[in-house]
Amino acid sequence: MTQATRRERGRAATDRDIRQQARTLLVADGPQAVTLRAIARELGITAPALYRYYTSREDLIEHLRQDICADLGTDLGGDLAEVDEADHLGQVLAVCRGFRAWALAHPQEFAMVFASPAEPGQHCPVGAQRAGRDVAVDSFGRIFLTVAGRVLANGFQLAQADAEVPAQLVADMENFRDDLLAAMAESGVQVPPEYLGTGTAYVILQFWVRLYGQVALEVFGQFPYPVSDCEPLFESMLTGLVRDAGLL
Amino acid sequence: MTQATRRERGRAATDRDIRQQARTLLVADGPQAVTLRAIARELGITAPALYRYYTSREDLIEHLRQDICADLGTDLGGDLAEVDEADHLGQVLAVCRGFRAWALAHPQEFAMVFASPAEPGQHCPVGAQRAGRDVAVDSFGRIFLTVAGRVLANGFQLAQADAEVPAQLVADMENFRDDLLAAMAESGVQVPPEYLGTGTAYVILQFWVRLYGQVALEVFGQFPYPVSDCEPLFESMLTGLVRDAGLL
DNA sequence: GGGCTCGGTAAACAGCGTTTACAAGGGAGT
DNA sequence: ACTCCCTTGTAAACGCTGTTTACCGAGCCC
């Protein structure tokens, strides 16, 4: 079973401990509290020992980001599993609600993954990037795309035809559509290419813009007035969203 | 003219220098580079001297946030001034494009102001909060609301009637509408209350959600595929936005 | 068993926010 | 003009941080 030698198992174990402890500090006291010394202290080791696992604090943070994405992915997978397989609209709603719930429950993680100024050449975590083998990063995006794929595979016709896509965007949308098809195929969802035109890709993109905007505004408290209860606001937005996407 | 004593003038001058230097460091090397010691070093003083002006680093950062909001407000004011006073659609477009341009040109500031996990009870900077006299914080929000006010004052009928607002949201929307009316009145824009129903407030809110989502996604590089050129994507979204808002 | 690699430590360096005690100088009252 | 205070700055120190270096011991392979 465990072909790994004792040292390898021990190393993997402490590595998990490091990341888990970093997560604990993050949720408890914010990003500035996840310091190498604090992590080491809680683990009963010294700070330089962490350099046997990560080249720098920033490197650890980066791996943390990926862990967070993976957790969000499994979280949404759980939400999705509770919905009837044939209820495609329900699946979409479940993923959207799950995304919001996760973001509100983990604001620090949300900010770290979805609201950090990006360096060029890095458009994760939603995208299915092919950087280092099959990184866990895209597990979140894969959930989204899998749901979209299921919806499309069953012949749902999303709103807006291909003609609506501006000429300057067609190339990008074809690119996006191919990414979608590839990700869906990887997830085992067979979707006929003729169901996924550039117009459909554009609708999915707009869907993401509105969902992300709503959730980010709520997490960051940037609504232009004091919202007494954000939930009905979100539900109202979600209703409009699926309506405008042609899912209702 | 300058009724202030020499000491007061000197203090105000160094205060400006501190903030300006902090801004310089922020745009040059990111938020983690704006340290008290670095600021003091550039100003030729020592770090503890800064405590004569701000009670802590976090206090300075908070004032920096307000400066940033104020700058964004004047920026947008400039964009707005270049548009014909009677061209209300053009004014809306100018403010939206100006907001995006500013966010792309100042990603660090954008993240600091619009994407920091908010403590409860703080829904600035868009809101017209009445905290400490007339803080510069809401100068950005005021620009937005002024434009909205001008559009409404001239009888533009936004899409969607009041009946569309879910019952649970009506109270909040009345609240928002009152905030809007108050802000517009403060900006000298007369808008008949019957032009601004809760449905209209809801449309404005959705407008903000989509604009914010699009800009934040672009700044943070969180689009689900590699976008070759974001500008046509933004313009396409903007077109759909004004169409859905009933401005076209 | 010898040697080598790997995971850990201790010590040190530079930089950080912050506090304390102290010096110099402008402003106002007499 | 002298005095006194309050303001603004400094120097030194504390404890924290990330990171590097040199070293040590136990696991592993030959």
Coordinates of C-alpha atoms (C1' of nucleotides) in Angstrom, one line a residue:
Chain A
M1 CA 0.0 0.0 0.0
T2 CA 2.2 2.8 1.3
Q3 CA 5.1 2.3 -1.0
A4 CA 6.6 5.5 0.5
T5 CA 9.5 5.3 2.8
R6 CA 9.2 6.5 6.4
R7 CA 10.9 9.7 5.7
E8 CA 8.6 10.4 2.8
R9 CA 5.6 9.8 4.9
G10 CA 6.8 12.0 7.6
R11 CA 7.6 14.7 5.2
A12 CA 4.2 14.6 3.7
A13 CA 2.6 14.6 7.1
T14 CA 4.4 17.7 8.3
D15 CA 3.7 19.4 5.0
R16 CA 0.0 18.9 5.6
D17 CA 0.4 20.1 9.1
I18 CA 2.1 23.3 7.9
R19 CA -0.6 24.1 5.4
Q20 CA -3.4 23.3 7.8
Q21 CA -1.8 25.4 10.5
A22 CA -1.4 28.3 8.0
R23 CA -5.1 28.0 7.1
T24 CA -6.0 28.1 10.8
L25 CA -4.0 31.2 11.3
L26 CA -5.5 32.8 8.2
V27 CA -9.1 32.3 9.2
A28 CA -8.5 33.2 12.8
D29 CA -6.5 36.4 12.5
G30 CA -6.2 37.3 8.9
P31 CA -3.5 37.1 6.3
Q32 CA -0.9 39.2 8.2
A33 CA -1.1 36.7 11.0
V34 CA 0.1 33.8 8.9
T35 CA 3.8 34.2 9.6
L36 CA 6.5 31.5 9.3
R37 CA 7.4 31.8 12.9
A38 CA 3.8 31.5 14.1
I39 CA 3.3 28.4 12.0
A40 CA 6.5 26.9 13.3
R41 CA 5.7 27.8 16.8
E42 CA 2.3 26.0 16.7
L43 CA 4.0 23.0 15.2
G44 CA 6.7 22.8 17.8
I45 CA 9.5 23.4 15.3
T46 CA 11.6 26.4 14.3
A47 CA 11.0 28.8 11.5
P48 CA 14.0 27.9 9.3
A49 CA 12.7 24.4 9.2
L50 CA 9.9 25.6 7.0
Y51 CA 12.4 26.4 4.3
R52 CA 12.9 22.6 3.8
Y53 CA 9.3 22.6 2.5
Y54 CA 8.9 26.0 0.8
T55 CA 11.4 28.3 -0.7
S56 CA 9.8 31.4 0.9
R57 CA 6.8 32.7 2.7
E58 CA 5.3 33.8 -0.7
D59 CA 5.8 30.3 -2.0
L60 CA 3.9 28.9 1.0
I61 CA 1.1 31.4 0.4
E62 CA 0.9 30.4 -3.2
H63 CA 0.4 26.8 -2.3
L64 CA -2.1 27.9 0.3
R65 CA -4.1 29.6 -2.5
Q66 CA -4.2 26.3 -4.4
D67 CA -5.3 24.4 -1.3
I68 CA -8.1 27.0 -0.9
C69 CA -9.2 26.5 -4.5
A70 CA -9.2 22.7 -4.0
D71 CA -11.3 23.0 -0.9
L72 CA -13.8 25.3 -2.6
G73 CA -14.0 22.8 -5.4
T74 CA -14.8 19.9 -3.0
D75 CA -17.2 22.1 -1.1
L76 CA -19.1 22.9 -4.3
G77 CA -18.9 19.3 -5.3
G78 CA -20.7 18.4 -2.1
D79 CA -23.4 21.1 -2.7
L80 CA -23.8 19.7 -6.2
A81 CA -24.2 16.1 -5.0
E82 CA -27.3 17.0 -3.0
V83 CA -29.2 18.0 -6.1
D84 CA -31.1 15.6 -8.3
E85 CA -28.9 14.7 -11.3
A86 CA -31.6 15.6 -13.8
D87 CA -32.4 19.0 -12.2
H88 CA -30.0 21.1 -14.2
L89 CA -31.4 24.5 -13.1
G90 CA -31.2 23.2 -9.5
Q91 CA -27.5 22.3 -10.1
V92 CA -26.7 25.8 -11.4
L93 CA -28.5 27.4 -8.4
A94 CA -26.7 25.1 -6.0
V95 CA -23.3 25.9 -7.3
C96 CA -24.0 29.7 -7.3
R97 CA -25.4 29.6 -3.8
G98 CA -22.5 27.4 -2.7
F99 CA -20.0 29.8 -4.1
R100 CA -21.6 32.7 -2.2
A101 CA -21.9 30.7 1.0
W102 CA -18.3 29.7 0.8
A103 CA -17.1 33.2 0.1
L104 CA -19.1 34.6 3.1
A105 CA -17.8 31.9 5.3
H106 CA -14.2 32.3 4.2
P107 CA -13.8 36.0 3.4
Q108 CA -10.0 36.0 3.9
E109 CA -9.6 33.0 1.6
F110 CA -11.9 34.6 -0.9
A111 CA -9.9 37.8 -0.9
M112 CA -6.7 35.9 -1.2
V113 CA -7.8 33.9 -4.2
F114 CA -10.2 36.1 -6.0
A115 CA -9.1 39.6 -5.2
S116 CA -5.4 39.8 -5.4
P117 CA -3.9 41.9 -8.1
A118 CA -2.8 39.3 -10.7
E119 CA 0.6 39.1 -12.4
P120 CA 0.3 38.7 -16.1
G121 CA 0.1 35.2 -17.5
Q122 CA -1.9 33.9 -14.7
H123 CA -5.6 33.7 -15.2
C124 CA -6.4 31.0 -12.7
P125 CA -8.2 29.8 -10.7
V126 CA -11.3 29.5 -12.8
G127 CA -9.4 28.7 -16.0
A128 CA -8.3 25.2 -16.7
Q129 CA -4.6 26.1 -17.0
R130 CA -2.2 23.5 -18.2
A131 CA 0.8 24.8 -16.2
G132 CA 2.1 22.0 -14.0
R133 CA 0.5 18.7 -14.9
D134 CA -3.0 18.6 -13.3
V135 CA -2.7 21.2 -10.5
A136 CA -5.4 21.3 -8.0
V137 CA -5.9 24.9 -8.8
D138 CA -8.5 24.4 -11.4
S139 CA -10.7 22.0 -9.3
F140 CA -12.9 25.0 -8.6
G141 CA -13.2 26.0 -12.1
R142 CA -13.8 22.5 -13.2
I143 CA -16.9 22.3 -11.0
F144 CA -18.3 25.3 -12.6
L145 CA -17.6 24.1 -16.0
T146 CA -18.9 20.6 -15.3
V147 CA -22.2 22.0 -14.3
A148 CA -22.3 24.2 -17.3
G149 CA -21.4 21.2 -19.4
R150 CA -24.2 19.1 -18.0
V151 CA -26.7 21.9 -18.7
L152 CA -25.5 22.2 -22.2
A153 CA -25.2 18.5 -22.9
N154 CA -28.9 18.1 -22.2
G155 CA -29.8 20.6 -24.9
F156 CA -30.6 23.6 -22.9
Q157 CA -30.5 26.5 -25.3
L158 CA -28.9 29.5 -23.6
A159 CA -30.2 32.9 -24.6
Q160 CA -28.6 35.0 -27.3
A161 CA -27.4 33.7 -30.6
D162 CA -23.9 33.9 -32.0
A163 CA -24.7 37.0 -33.9
E164 CA -24.7 39.1 -30.8
V165 CA -21.0 38.6 -30.2
P166 CA -19.0 41.7 -31.3
A167 CA -16.5 40.9 -34.1
Q168 CA -13.5 41.9 -31.9
L169 CA -14.5 39.3 -29.3
V170 CA -15.1 36.3 -31.6
A171 CA -11.6 35.1 -31.5
D172 CA -11.4 35.3 -27.7
M173 CA -14.8 33.6 -27.4
E174 CA -13.7 30.7 -29.7
N175 CA -10.7 30.4 -27.4
F176 CA -12.9 30.3 -24.4
R177 CA -15.3 27.9 -26.0
D178 CA -12.5 25.5 -26.8
D179 CA -11.3 25.7 -23.2
L180 CA -14.8 24.9 -22.1
L181 CA -15.1 22.0 -24.4
A182 CA -11.8 20.6 -23.3
A183 CA -12.6 21.0 -19.6
M184 CA -16.0 19.4 -20.1
A185 CA -14.5 16.5 -21.9
E186 CA -11.9 16.0 -19.1
S187 CA -14.8 15.9 -16.7
G188 CA -16.4 13.1 -18.7
V189 CA -19.3 15.3 -19.9
Q190 CA -20.1 14.8 -23.6
V191 CA -21.4 18.0 -25.1
P192 CA -22.0 18.4 -28.8
P193 CA -19.9 21.3 -30.1
E194 CA -22.9 22.7 -32.0
Y195 CA -24.5 23.3 -28.6
L196 CA -21.6 25.6 -27.6
G197 CA -21.2 28.5 -29.9
T198 CA -19.4 31.7 -29.1
G199 CA -22.6 33.3 -28.1
T200 CA -23.2 30.7 -25.5
A201 CA -19.6 31.2 -24.2
Y202 CA -20.4 34.9 -24.0
V203 CA -23.5 34.2 -21.9
I204 CA -21.5 32.0 -19.6
L205 CA -18.9 34.8 -19.2
Q206 CA -21.6 37.4 -18.4
F207 CA -23.0 35.0 -15.9
W208 CA -19.7 34.8 -14.1
V209 CA -19.3 38.5 -14.2
R210 CA -22.5 39.1 -12.4
L211 CA -22.1 36.3 -9.9
Y212 CA -18.6 37.4 -9.1
G213 CA -19.6 41.0 -8.8
Q214 CA -22.5 40.3 -6.4
V215 CA -20.5 38.0 -4.2
A216 CA -17.4 40.2 -4.1
L217 CA -19.5 43.3 -3.3
E218 CA -21.2 41.4 -0.5
V219 CA -17.9 40.0 1.0
F220 CA -16.2 43.4 0.8
G221 CA -19.2 45.3 2.0
Q222 CA -19.1 47.6 -1.0
F223 CA -22.8 48.0 -1.6
P224 CA -23.7 51.6 -1.9
Y225 CA -26.2 51.6 1.0
P226 CA -26.5 49.7 4.2
V227 CA -28.0 46.3 3.3
S228 CA -30.1 44.9 6.1
D229 CA -30.1 41.4 4.7
C230 CA -28.0 40.3 1.8
E231 CA -29.6 37.0 1.2
P232 CA -32.8 38.1 -0.6
L233 CA -30.7 40.5 -2.6
F234 CA -28.6 37.7 -3.7
E235 CA -31.5 35.5 -4.5
S236 CA -33.2 38.2 -6.5
M237 CA -30.0 38.7 -8.5
L238 CA -29.7 35.0 -9.0
T239 CA -33.3 34.8 -10.3
G240 CA -32.5 37.5 -12.8
L241 CA -29.3 35.8 -13.7
V242 CA -30.8 32.5 -14.7
R243 CA -33.6 34.3 -16.4
D244 CA -31.3 36.4 -18.5
A245 CA -29.2 33.3 -19.3
G246 CA -32.3 31.6 -20.6
L247 CA -32.3 28.9 -18.0
L248 CA -35.8 29.7 -16.7
Chain B
M1 CA -4.9 84.9 3.3
T2 CA -3.1 82.2 5.2
Q3 CA -4.5 82.7 8.6
A4 CA -2.6 79.7 9.8
T5 CA 0.5 80.1 11.9
R6 CA 3.8 78.9 10.5
R7 CA 3.7 75.7 12.6
E8 CA 0.3 74.8 11.3
R9 CA 1.4 75.4 7.7
G10 CA 4.5 73.3 8.2
R11 CA 2.5 70.5 9.8
A12 CA 0.0 70.5 6.9
A13 CA 2.9 70.4 4.4
T14 CA 4.6 67.5 6.0
D15 CA 1.3 65.7 6.3
R16 CA 0.8 66.1 2.6
D17 CA 4.3 64.9 2.0
I18 CA 3.7 61.8 4.1
R19 CA 0.6 60.8 2.2
Q20 CA 2.1 61.6 -1.1
Q21 CA 5.1 59.5 -0.3
A22 CA 3.0 56.7 0.9
R23 CA 1.1 56.8 -2.4
T24 CA 4.3 56.7 -4.4
L25 CA 5.5 53.7 -2.5
L26 CA 2.1 52.0 -2.9
V27 CA 2.0 52.4 -6.7
A28 CA 5.7 51.5 -7.1
D29 CA 6.1 48.5 -5.0
G30 CA 2.7 47.4 -3.7
P31 CA 1.0 47.7 -0.3
Q32 CA 3.6 45.8 1.7
A33 CA 6.2 48.4 0.6
V34 CA 4.4 51.3 2.3
T35 CA 6.2 51.1 5.6
L36 CA 6.6 53.8 8.1
R37 CA 10.4 53.6 8.0
A38 CA 10.5 53.8 4.2
I39 CA 8.2 56.8 4.2
A40 CA 10.2 58.6 6.8
R41 CA 13.5 57.7 5.1
E42 CA 12.3 59.3 1.8
L43 CA 11.2 62.4 3.7
G44 CA 14.5 62.7 5.6
I45 CA 13.0 62.1 9.0
T46 CA 12.7 59.2 11.4
A47 CA 9.9 56.7 11.7
P48 CA 8.6 57.7 15.2
A49 CA 8.0 61.2 13.9
L50 CA 5.1 59.9 11.9
Y51 CA 3.4 59.1 15.1
R52 CA 2.9 62.9 15.5
Y53 CA 0.6 62.6 12.5
Y54 CA -1.0 59.2 12.7
T55 CA -1.6 57.0 15.6
S56 CA -0.5 53.8 13.8
R57 CA 0.4 52.5 10.4
E58 CA -3.2 51.2 10.0
D59 CA -4.4 54.8 10.7
L60 CA -2.2 56.1 8.0
I61 CA -3.5 53.4 5.6
E62 CA -7.0 54.4 6.4
H63 CA -6.4 58.0 5.5
L64 CA -4.6 56.8 2.4
R65 CA -7.8 55.0 1.4
Q66 CA -9.8 58.2 1.7
D67 CA -7.2 60.1 -0.3
I68 CA -7.5 57.5 -3.0
C69 CA -11.3 57.8 -3.1
A70 CA -11.0 61.5 -3.3
D71 CA -8.6 61.2 -6.2
L72 CA -10.8 58.8 -8.0
G73 CA -13.7 61.3 -7.5
T74 CA -11.8 64.2 -9.1
D75 CA -10.5 61.9 -11.8
L76 CA -14.1 60.9 -12.7
G77 CA -15.1 64.5 -12.4
G78 CA -12.6 65.4 -15.0
D79 CA -13.8 62.6 -17.3
L80 CA -17.3 63.9 -16.8
A81 CA -16.5 67.5 -17.6
E82 CA -15.3 66.5 -21.1
V83 CA -18.8 65.3 -22.1
D84 CA -21.6 67.5 -23.3
E85 CA -23.8 68.5 -20.4
A86 CA -27.0 67.4 -22.3
D87 CA -25.6 64.0 -23.4
H88 CA -26.7 61.9 -20.4
L89 CA -25.9 58.6 -22.0
G90 CA -22.5 59.9 -22.8
Q91 CA -22.0 60.9 -19.2
V92 CA -22.9 57.5 -17.9
L93 CA -20.5 55.9 -20.4
A94 CA -17.7 58.4 -19.5
V95 CA -18.0 57.6 -15.8
C96 CA -18.0 53.8 -16.3
R97 CA -15.0 54.0 -18.7
G98 CA -13.3 56.4 -16.3
F99 CA -13.8 54.0 -13.5
R100 CA -12.4 51.1 -15.4
A101 CA -9.4 53.2 -16.7
W102 CA -8.6 54.3 -13.2
A103 CA -8.8 50.8 -11.8
L104 CA -6.5 49.5 -14.4
A105 CA -4.1 52.3 -13.9
H106 CA -4.1 52.0 -10.1
P107 CA -4.6 48.3 -9.4
Q108 CA -3.1 48.5 -5.9
E109 CA -5.3 51.4 -4.9
F110 CA -8.3 49.6 -6.4
A111 CA -7.6 46.5 -4.4
M112 CA -7.1 48.5 -1.3
V113 CA -10.3 50.5 -1.5
F114 CA -12.7 48.1 -3.3
A115 CA -11.4 44.6 -2.4
S116 CA -10.5 44.6 1.3
P117 CA -12.7 42.5 3.6
A118 CA -14.9 45.0 5.3
E119 CA -15.6 45.3 8.9
P120 CA -19.3 45.5 9.7
G121 CA -20.9 48.9 9.8
Q122 CA -18.7 50.3 7.0
H123 CA -20.3 50.4 3.6
C124 CA -18.2 53.2 2.1
P125 CA -16.9 54.4 -0.3
V126 CA -19.8 54.4 -2.6
G127 CA -22.3 55.2 0.0
A128 CA -22.9 58.7 1.2
Q129 CA -22.1 58.1 4.8
R130 CA -22.5 60.8 7.4
A131 CA -19.7 59.8 9.7
G132 CA -17.3 62.7 10.2
R133 CA -18.8 65.9 8.7
D134 CA -18.2 65.8 5.0
V135 CA -15.4 63.2 4.7
A136 CA -13.7 63.0 1.3
V137 CA -14.5 59.4 1.2
D138 CA -17.8 59.7 -0.5
S139 CA -16.5 62.0 -3.2
F140 CA -16.3 59.0 -5.5
G141 CA -19.8 57.8 -4.8
R142 CA -21.1 61.3 -5.2
I143 CA -19.9 61.4 -8.8
F144 CA -21.7 58.3 -9.6
L145 CA -24.8 59.4 -7.9
T146 CA -24.6 62.9 -9.4
V147 CA -24.6 61.3 -12.9
A148 CA -27.4 59.0 -12.0
G149 CA -29.3 62.1 -10.7
R150 CA -28.8 64.1 -13.8
V151 CA -30.0 61.2 -15.9
L152 CA -33.1 60.7 -13.8
A153 CA -33.8 64.5 -13.5
N154 CA -34.2 64.7 -17.2
G155 CA -36.9 62.2 -17.2
F156 CA -35.1 59.1 -18.4
Q157 CA -37.3 56.2 -17.6
L158 CA -35.1 53.3 -16.5
A159 CA -36.2 49.8 -17.3
Q160 CA -38.3 47.7 -15.0
A161 CA -41.2 49.0 -12.9
D162 CA -41.5 48.9 -9.2
A163 CA -43.5 45.7 -9.3
E164 CA -40.4 43.7 -10.0
V165 CA -38.7 44.3 -6.7
P166 CA -39.2 41.3 -4.4
A167 CA -41.1 42.1 -1.2
Q168 CA -38.2 41.3 1.0
L169 CA -36.1 43.9 -0.7
V170 CA -38.6 46.8 -0.8
A171 CA -37.5 48.2 2.6
D172 CA -33.8 48.2 1.7
M173 CA -34.6 49.7 -1.7
E174 CA -36.6 52.5 -0.1
N175 CA -33.6 53.1 2.1
F176 CA -31.3 53.2 -0.9
R177 CA -33.6 55.4 -2.8
D178 CA -33.7 57.9 0.0
D179 CA -29.9 57.8 0.2
L180 CA -29.8 58.5 -3.5
L181 CA -32.2 61.4 -3.3
A182 CA -30.3 62.9 -0.4
A183 CA -27.0 62.6 -2.3
M184 CA -28.5 64.1 -5.4
A185 CA -29.9 67.0 -3.5
E186 CA -26.6 67.6 -1.9
S187 CA -25.0 67.7 -5.4
G188 CA -27.5 70.3 -6.4
V189 CA -29.4 68.0 -8.8
Q190 CA -33.2 68.3 -8.5
V191 CA -34.9 65.0 -9.2
P192 CA -38.6 64.6 -8.7
P193 CA -39.1 61.7 -6.2
E194 CA -41.7 60.1 -8.5
Y195 CA -38.8 59.5 -11.0
L196 CA -37.0 57.4 -8.5
G197 CA -38.9 54.4 -7.4
T198 CA -37.6 51.4 -5.7
G199 CA -37.5 49.6 -9.0
T200 CA -35.2 52.3 -10.4
A201 CA -33.0 52.0 -7.3
Y202 CA -32.8 48.3 -8.0
V203 CA -31.7 48.9 -11.6
I204 CA -29.0 51.2 -10.4
L205 CA -27.8 48.6 -8.0
Q206 CA -27.7 45.9 -10.6
F207 CA -25.8 48.3 -12.8
W208 CA -23.2 48.7 -10.1
V209 CA -22.9 45.0 -9.6
R210 CA -22.1 44.3 -13.2
L211 CA -19.8 47.2 -13.6
Y212 CA -17.9 46.3 -10.4
G213 CA -17.7 42.7 -11.4
Q214 CA -16.3 43.4 -14.8
V215 CA -13.7 45.8 -13.6
A216 CA -12.7 43.7 -10.6
L217 CA -12.3 40.6 -12.8
E218 CA -10.2 42.5 -15.2
V219 CA -8.0 44.1 -12.5
F220 CA -7.5 40.8 -10.7
G221 CA -7.1 38.7 -13.9
Q222 CA -9.8 36.3 -12.9
F223 CA -11.5 35.8 -16.2
P224 CA -11.9 32.1 -16.9
Y225 CA -9.8 32.1 -20.0
P226 CA -6.8 34.2 -21.4
V227 CA -8.3 37.4 -22.6
S228 CA -6.3 38.8 -25.5
D229 CA -7.7 42.3 -25.2
C230 CA -10.0 43.3 -22.4
E231 CA -11.2 46.6 -23.9
P232 CA -13.7 45.3 -26.4
L233 CA -14.9 42.9 -23.8
F234 CA -15.6 45.8 -21.5
E235 CA -17.2 47.8 -24.2
S236 CA -19.5 45.0 -25.1
M237 CA -20.4 44.5 -21.4
L238 CA -21.1 48.3 -21.2
T239 CA -23.3 48.2 -24.2
G240 CA -25.4 45.4 -22.7
L241 CA -25.4 47.3 -19.4
V242 CA -26.9 50.5 -20.7
R243 CA -29.3 48.5 -22.8
D244 CA -30.5 46.5 -19.9
A245 CA -30.8 49.6 -17.8
G246 CA -33.1 51.2 -20.4
L247 CA -30.7 54.0 -21.3
L248 CA -30.4 53.0 -25.0
Chain C
dG1 C1' 29.2 -0.3 8.7
dG2 C1' 30.5 4.0 5.9
dG3 C1' 28.9 7.8 3.7
dC4 C1' 25.3 10.7 2.2
dT5 C1' 21.2 13.0 2.1
dC6 C1' 17.5 15.0 4.5
dG7 C1' 15.0 17.4 8.2
dG8 C1' 15.9 19.9 12.0
dT9 C1' 18.4 23.5 15.2
dA10 C1' 20.9 27.7 16.8
dA11 C1' 22.7 32.0 15.8
dA12 C1' 22.7 35.9 13.3
dC13 C1' 21.3 39.9 10.0
dA14 C1' 18.3 43.4 8.4
dG15 C1' 14.0 45.3 8.5
dC16 C1' 9.5 46.2 10.6
dG17 C1' 5.8 48.8 14.0
dT18 C1' 5.8 50.8 18.3
dT19 C1' 7.1 53.0 22.9
dT20 C1' 9.9 55.7 25.7
dA21 C1' 12.8 59.4 27.2
dC22 C1' 14.7 63.4 25.7
dA23 C1' 16.3 67.6 23.0
dA24 C1' 15.3 71.8 20.3
dG25 C1' 12.5 75.5 18.7
dG26 C1' 8.2 78.3 17.6
dG27 C1' 4.3 81.0 20.0
dA28 C1' 2.3 83.4 23.4
dG29 C1' 2.1 85.9 27.9
dT30 C1' 4.2 89.0 30.8
Chain D
dA1 C1' 12.9 90.6 25.8
dC2 C1' 12.4 86.8 28.9
dT3 C1' 10.0 82.8 30.2
dC4 C1' 7.4 78.9 29.8
dC5 C1' 4.8 75.5 27.3
dC6 C1' 3.6 72.9 23.7
dT7 C1' 4.9 71.0 19.4
dT8 C1' 7.8 68.5 16.5
dG9 C1' 11.6 65.9 16.0
dT10 C1' 15.4 62.4 17.5
dA11 C1' 17.9 58.3 19.6
dA12 C1' 17.5 54.1 21.7
dA13 C1' 15.3 50.1 22.7
dC14 C1' 11.8 46.0 22.5
dG15 C1' 9.8 42.3 20.2
dC16 C1' 8.4 40.8 16.1
dT17 C1' 9.2 39.5 11.2
dG18 C1' 11.6 36.8 6.7
dT19 C1' 15.8 34.8 5.5
dT20 C1' 20.7 32.9 5.5
dT21 C1' 24.4 30.4 7.3
dA22 C1' 26.7 26.8 9.7
dC23 C1' 26.0 22.8 12.1
dC24 C1' 24.0 18.3 13.9
dG25 C1' 21.9 13.8 14.0
dA26 C1' 19.0 10.3 12.4
dG27 C1' 17.3 7.6 8.2
dC28 C1' 18.7 5.4 4.2
dC29 C1' 21.5 3.1 0.4
dC30 C1' 25.4 0.5 -0.9

